[in-house]
Coordinates of C-alpha atoms in Angstrom, one line a residue:
X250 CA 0.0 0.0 0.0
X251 CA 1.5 3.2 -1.0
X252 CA 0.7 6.0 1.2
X253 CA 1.9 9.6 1.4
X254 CA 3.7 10.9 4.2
X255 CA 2.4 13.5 6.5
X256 CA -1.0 14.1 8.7
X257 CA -4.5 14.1 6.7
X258 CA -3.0 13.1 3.4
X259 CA -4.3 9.6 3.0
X260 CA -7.7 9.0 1.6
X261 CA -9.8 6.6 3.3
X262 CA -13.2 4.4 2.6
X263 CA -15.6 2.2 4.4
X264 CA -16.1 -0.6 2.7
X265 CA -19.1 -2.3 4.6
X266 CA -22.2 -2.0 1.9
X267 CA -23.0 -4.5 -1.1
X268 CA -25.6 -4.7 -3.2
X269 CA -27.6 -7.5 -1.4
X270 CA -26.6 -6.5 2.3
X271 CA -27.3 -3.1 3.0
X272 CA -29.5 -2.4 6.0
X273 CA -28.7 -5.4 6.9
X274 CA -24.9 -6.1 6.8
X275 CA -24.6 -9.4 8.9
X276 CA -25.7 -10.6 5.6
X277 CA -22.7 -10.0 3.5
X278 CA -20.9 -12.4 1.5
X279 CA -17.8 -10.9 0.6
X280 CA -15.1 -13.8 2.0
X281 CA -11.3 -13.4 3.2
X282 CA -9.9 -17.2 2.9
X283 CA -6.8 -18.1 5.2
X284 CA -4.0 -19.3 2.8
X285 CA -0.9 -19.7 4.7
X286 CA 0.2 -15.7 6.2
X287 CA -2.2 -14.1 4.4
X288 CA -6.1 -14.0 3.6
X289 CA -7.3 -13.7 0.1
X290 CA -10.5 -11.4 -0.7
X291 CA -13.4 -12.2 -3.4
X292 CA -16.3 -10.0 -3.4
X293 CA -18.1 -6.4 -4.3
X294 CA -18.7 -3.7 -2.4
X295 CA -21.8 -0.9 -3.0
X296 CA -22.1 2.9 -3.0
X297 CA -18.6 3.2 -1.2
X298 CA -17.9 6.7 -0.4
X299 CA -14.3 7.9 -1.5
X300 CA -13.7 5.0 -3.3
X301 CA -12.4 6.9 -6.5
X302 CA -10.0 8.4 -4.3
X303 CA -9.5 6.1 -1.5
X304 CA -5.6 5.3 -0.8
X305 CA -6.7 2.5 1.5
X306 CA -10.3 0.8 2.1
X307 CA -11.6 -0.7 5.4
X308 CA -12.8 -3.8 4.3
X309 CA -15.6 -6.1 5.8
X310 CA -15.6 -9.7 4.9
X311 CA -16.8 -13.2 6.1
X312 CA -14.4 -15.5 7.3
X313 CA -16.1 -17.6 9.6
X314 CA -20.1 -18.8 9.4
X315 CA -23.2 -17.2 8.8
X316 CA -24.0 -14.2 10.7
X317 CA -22.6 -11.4 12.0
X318 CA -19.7 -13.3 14.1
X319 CA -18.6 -14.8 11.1
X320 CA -17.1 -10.9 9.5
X321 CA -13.7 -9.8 10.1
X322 CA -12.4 -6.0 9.4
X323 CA -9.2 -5.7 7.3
X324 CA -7.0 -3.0 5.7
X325 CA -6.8 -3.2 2.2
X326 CA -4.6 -1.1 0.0
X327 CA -6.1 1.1 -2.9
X328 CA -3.1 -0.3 -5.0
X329 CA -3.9 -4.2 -4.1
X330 CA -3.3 -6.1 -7.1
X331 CA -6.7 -7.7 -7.9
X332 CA -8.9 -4.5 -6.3
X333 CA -10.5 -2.7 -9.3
X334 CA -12.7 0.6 -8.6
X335 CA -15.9 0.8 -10.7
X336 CA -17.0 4.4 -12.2
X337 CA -18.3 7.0 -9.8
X338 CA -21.9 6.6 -9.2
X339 CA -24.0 9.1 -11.2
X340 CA -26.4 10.7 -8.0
X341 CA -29.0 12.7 -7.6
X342 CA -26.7 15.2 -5.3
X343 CA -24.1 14.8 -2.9
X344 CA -22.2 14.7 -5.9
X345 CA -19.0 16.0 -4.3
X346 CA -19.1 12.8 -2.4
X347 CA -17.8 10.4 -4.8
X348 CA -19.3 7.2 -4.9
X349 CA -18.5 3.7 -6.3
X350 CA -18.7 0.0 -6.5
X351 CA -15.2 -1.3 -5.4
X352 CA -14.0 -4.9 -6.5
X353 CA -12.3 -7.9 -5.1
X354 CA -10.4 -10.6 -7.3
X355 CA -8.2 -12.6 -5.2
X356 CA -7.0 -9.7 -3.4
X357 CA -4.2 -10.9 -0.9
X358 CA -3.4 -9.3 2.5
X359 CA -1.0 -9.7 5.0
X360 CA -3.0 -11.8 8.3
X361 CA -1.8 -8.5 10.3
X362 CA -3.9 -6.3 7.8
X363 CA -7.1 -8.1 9.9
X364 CA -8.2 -5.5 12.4
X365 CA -8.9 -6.5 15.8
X366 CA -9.8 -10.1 16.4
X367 CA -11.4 -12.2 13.6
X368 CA -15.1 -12.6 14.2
X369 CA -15.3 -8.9 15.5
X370 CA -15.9 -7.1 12.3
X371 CA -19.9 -6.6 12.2
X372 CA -18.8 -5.1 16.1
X373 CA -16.6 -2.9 14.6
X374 CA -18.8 -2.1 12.1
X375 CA -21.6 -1.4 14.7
X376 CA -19.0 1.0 16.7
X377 CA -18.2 2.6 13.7
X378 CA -21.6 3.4 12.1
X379 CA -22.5 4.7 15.8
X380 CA -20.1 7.3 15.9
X381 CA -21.0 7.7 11.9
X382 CA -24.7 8.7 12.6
X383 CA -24.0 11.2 15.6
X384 CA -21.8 12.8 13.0
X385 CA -24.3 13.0 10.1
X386 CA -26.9 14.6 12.5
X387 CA -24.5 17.2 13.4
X388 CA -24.1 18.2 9.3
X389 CA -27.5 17.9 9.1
X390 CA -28.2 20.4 11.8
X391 CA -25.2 22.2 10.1
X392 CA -26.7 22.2 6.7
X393 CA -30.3 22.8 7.8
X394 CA -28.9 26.4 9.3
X395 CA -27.4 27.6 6.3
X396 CA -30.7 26.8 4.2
X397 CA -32.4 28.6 6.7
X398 CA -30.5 31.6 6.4
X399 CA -30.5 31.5 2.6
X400 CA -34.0 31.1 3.6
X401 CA -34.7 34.6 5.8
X402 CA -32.1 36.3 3.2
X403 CA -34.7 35.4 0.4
X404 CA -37.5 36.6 2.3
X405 CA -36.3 39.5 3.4
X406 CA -35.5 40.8 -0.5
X407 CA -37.9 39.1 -2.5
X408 CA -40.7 41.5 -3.1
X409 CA -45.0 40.4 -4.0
X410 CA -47.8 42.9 -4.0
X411 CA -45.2 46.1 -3.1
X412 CA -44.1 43.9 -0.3
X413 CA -41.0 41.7 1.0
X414 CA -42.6 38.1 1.2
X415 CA -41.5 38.0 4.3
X416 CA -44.3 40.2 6.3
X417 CA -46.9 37.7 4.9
X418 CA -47.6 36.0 7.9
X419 CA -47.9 32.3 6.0
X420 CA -44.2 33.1 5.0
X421 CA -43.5 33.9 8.8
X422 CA -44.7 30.2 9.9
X423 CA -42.9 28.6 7.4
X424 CA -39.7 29.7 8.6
X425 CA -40.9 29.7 12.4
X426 CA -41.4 26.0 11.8
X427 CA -37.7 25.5 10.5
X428 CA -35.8 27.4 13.0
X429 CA -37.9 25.2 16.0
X430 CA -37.2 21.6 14.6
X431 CA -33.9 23.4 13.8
X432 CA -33.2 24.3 18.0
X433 CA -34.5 21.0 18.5
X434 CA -32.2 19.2 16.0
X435 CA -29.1 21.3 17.4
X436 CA -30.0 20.3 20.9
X437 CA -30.7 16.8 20.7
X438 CA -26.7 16.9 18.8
X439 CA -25.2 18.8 21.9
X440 CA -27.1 16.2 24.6
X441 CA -26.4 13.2 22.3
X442 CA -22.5 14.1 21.7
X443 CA -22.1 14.9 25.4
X444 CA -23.7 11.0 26.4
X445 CA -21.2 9.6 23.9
X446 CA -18.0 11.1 25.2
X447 CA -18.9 10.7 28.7
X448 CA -19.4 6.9 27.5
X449 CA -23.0 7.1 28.7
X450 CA -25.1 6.5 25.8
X451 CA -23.2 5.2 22.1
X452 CA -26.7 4.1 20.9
X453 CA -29.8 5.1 21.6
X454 CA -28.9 8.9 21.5
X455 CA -26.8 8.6 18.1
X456 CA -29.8 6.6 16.4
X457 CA -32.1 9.2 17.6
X458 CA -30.1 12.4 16.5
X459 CA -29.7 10.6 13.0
X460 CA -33.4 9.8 12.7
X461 CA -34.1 13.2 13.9
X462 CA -32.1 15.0 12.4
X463 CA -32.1 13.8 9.0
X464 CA -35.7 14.2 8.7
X465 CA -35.4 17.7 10.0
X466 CA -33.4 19.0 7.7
X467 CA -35.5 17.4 4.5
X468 CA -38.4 19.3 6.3
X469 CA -36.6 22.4 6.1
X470 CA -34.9 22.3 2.7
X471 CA -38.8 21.5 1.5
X472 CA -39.8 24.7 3.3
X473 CA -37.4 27.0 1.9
X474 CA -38.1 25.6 -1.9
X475 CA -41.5 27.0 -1.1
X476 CA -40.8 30.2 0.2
X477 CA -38.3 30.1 -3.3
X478 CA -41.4 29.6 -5.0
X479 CA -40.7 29.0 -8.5
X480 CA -37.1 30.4 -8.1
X481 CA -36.3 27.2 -5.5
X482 CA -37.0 24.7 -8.3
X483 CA -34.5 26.6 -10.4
X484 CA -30.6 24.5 -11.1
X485 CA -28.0 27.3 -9.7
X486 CA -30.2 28.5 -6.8
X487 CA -28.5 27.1 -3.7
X488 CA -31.6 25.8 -1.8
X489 CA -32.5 23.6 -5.1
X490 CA -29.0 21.8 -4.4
X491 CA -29.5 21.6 -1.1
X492 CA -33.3 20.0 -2.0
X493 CA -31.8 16.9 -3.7
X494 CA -28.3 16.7 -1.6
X495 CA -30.0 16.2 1.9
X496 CA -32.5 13.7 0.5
X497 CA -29.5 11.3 0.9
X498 CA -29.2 11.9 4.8
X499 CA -32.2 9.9 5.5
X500 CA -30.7 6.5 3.4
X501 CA -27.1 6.3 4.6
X502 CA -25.6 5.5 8.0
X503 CA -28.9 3.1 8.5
X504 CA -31.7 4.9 7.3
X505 CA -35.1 5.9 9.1
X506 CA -36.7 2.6 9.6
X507 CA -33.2 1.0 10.6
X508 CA -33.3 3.8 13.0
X509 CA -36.7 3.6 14.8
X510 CA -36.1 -0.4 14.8
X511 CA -32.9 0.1 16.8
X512 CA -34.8 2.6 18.8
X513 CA -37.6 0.4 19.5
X514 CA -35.6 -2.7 20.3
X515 CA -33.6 -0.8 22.7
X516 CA -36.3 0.4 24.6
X517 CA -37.9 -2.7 24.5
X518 CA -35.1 -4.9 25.8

């Protein structure tokens, strides 16, 4: 694996997704064989962020049984003979976030590229994607502020009937509504990040800011299209981006139903 010298220069990616094990990844079947010192990798990976980039991938595969104790993490090299990087994904937005199918073809790797014991993959995976949506809830409460101050901006200058749109009272609720869920959202961030660090809660709170969150901030990206009015449906108006990009919050890092089942289950332990 070739890697550049120096802090933050190496490109990384999470290879955990395929195309038949998504929500659910104790089902992959991507598989790292033993042969001798090293393990050998067959399998595909799907929608892999930073794959076209990637210097090195994190790479989940099975190497024991069926089910999640069966998946192993290991550290492949974006220069592994026999890894091949499909085309980036064509998306709807987020398209600064390159995505791709990634390829393994008798890829071979050192046993000490396995991270952590074998078998503890889909808990490393679990750890990982933890963290992952406390994260995504914060750039969601992030992203939701700017649209709402592209938002009041618009209001503010836009002029109907010899008025700023923004002294019609319906205009007023719209954004009243977005900058509540929008306190909410930030708050929920602060109290969830605060139980994480402190070691008191890596689950529940994380899995509720993501669901939360994510759903917030489509609420107020709709919201502001409308106060755009036609001028929100146009390409080169920021809050038309932001429309499609943040419809891809709610799908990744477990989407909303993967979120309310962990929810549910954990309160129903």
């Amino acid at each position: 694996m070739a890697a550049p010298a120096g802090v933050g220069e190496v490109v990384g990616a999470f290879a955990l997704t395929e195309a038949e094990a998504g929500s659910d990844p104790s089902t992959l079947t991507t598989r790292a064989v033993k042969d001798g010192d090293e393990y050998v990798i067959d399998g595909a990976k799907r929608f892999i962020t930073n794959a076209p980039e990637a210097d090195v991938f994190m790479v989940f595969a099975r190497t024991g049984g069926p089910g999640s104790r069966g998946i192993s993490t290991f550290l492949v090299g974006g220069d592994a003979p026999g890894l091949k990087v499909g085309p980036p994904d064509a998306k709807m937005g987020q398209r600064g976030a390159h995505t791709a199918e990634v390829f393994f073809d008798g890829v071979r790797v050192p046993a000490s590229a396995m991270v952590g014991p074998e078998g503890t993959g889909f808990r490393t995976a679990m750890a990982s994607l933890a963290h992952g949506r406390l994260s995504i809830a914060a750039v969601c409460v992030g992203l939701a502020q700017r649209i709402l101050d592209e938002t009041v901006a618009y209001a503010k200058e836009r002029r109907q009937g010899g008025r700023a749109i923004g002294e019609y009272q319906l205009i007023q609720a719209l954004i009243a509504d977005s900058q509540a869920e929008l306190y909410a959202g930030r708050s929920m961030v602060l109290e969830a990040a605060r139980a994480y660090d402190a070691g008191e809660d890596t689950k529940l709170g994380p899995s509720c800011a993501k669901y939360f969150c994510s759903e917030m901030v489509g609420r107020v990206a709709d919201r502001a299209v409308q106060v755009f009015g036609g001028m929100g449906y146009m390409r080169g108006v920021p809050v038309e981006r932001f429309y499609r990009d943040v419809r891809l919050f709610r799908i990744y890092e477990g989407t909303s139903q993967i979120q309310q089942l962990v929810i549910g289950r954990h309160l129903l332990r």
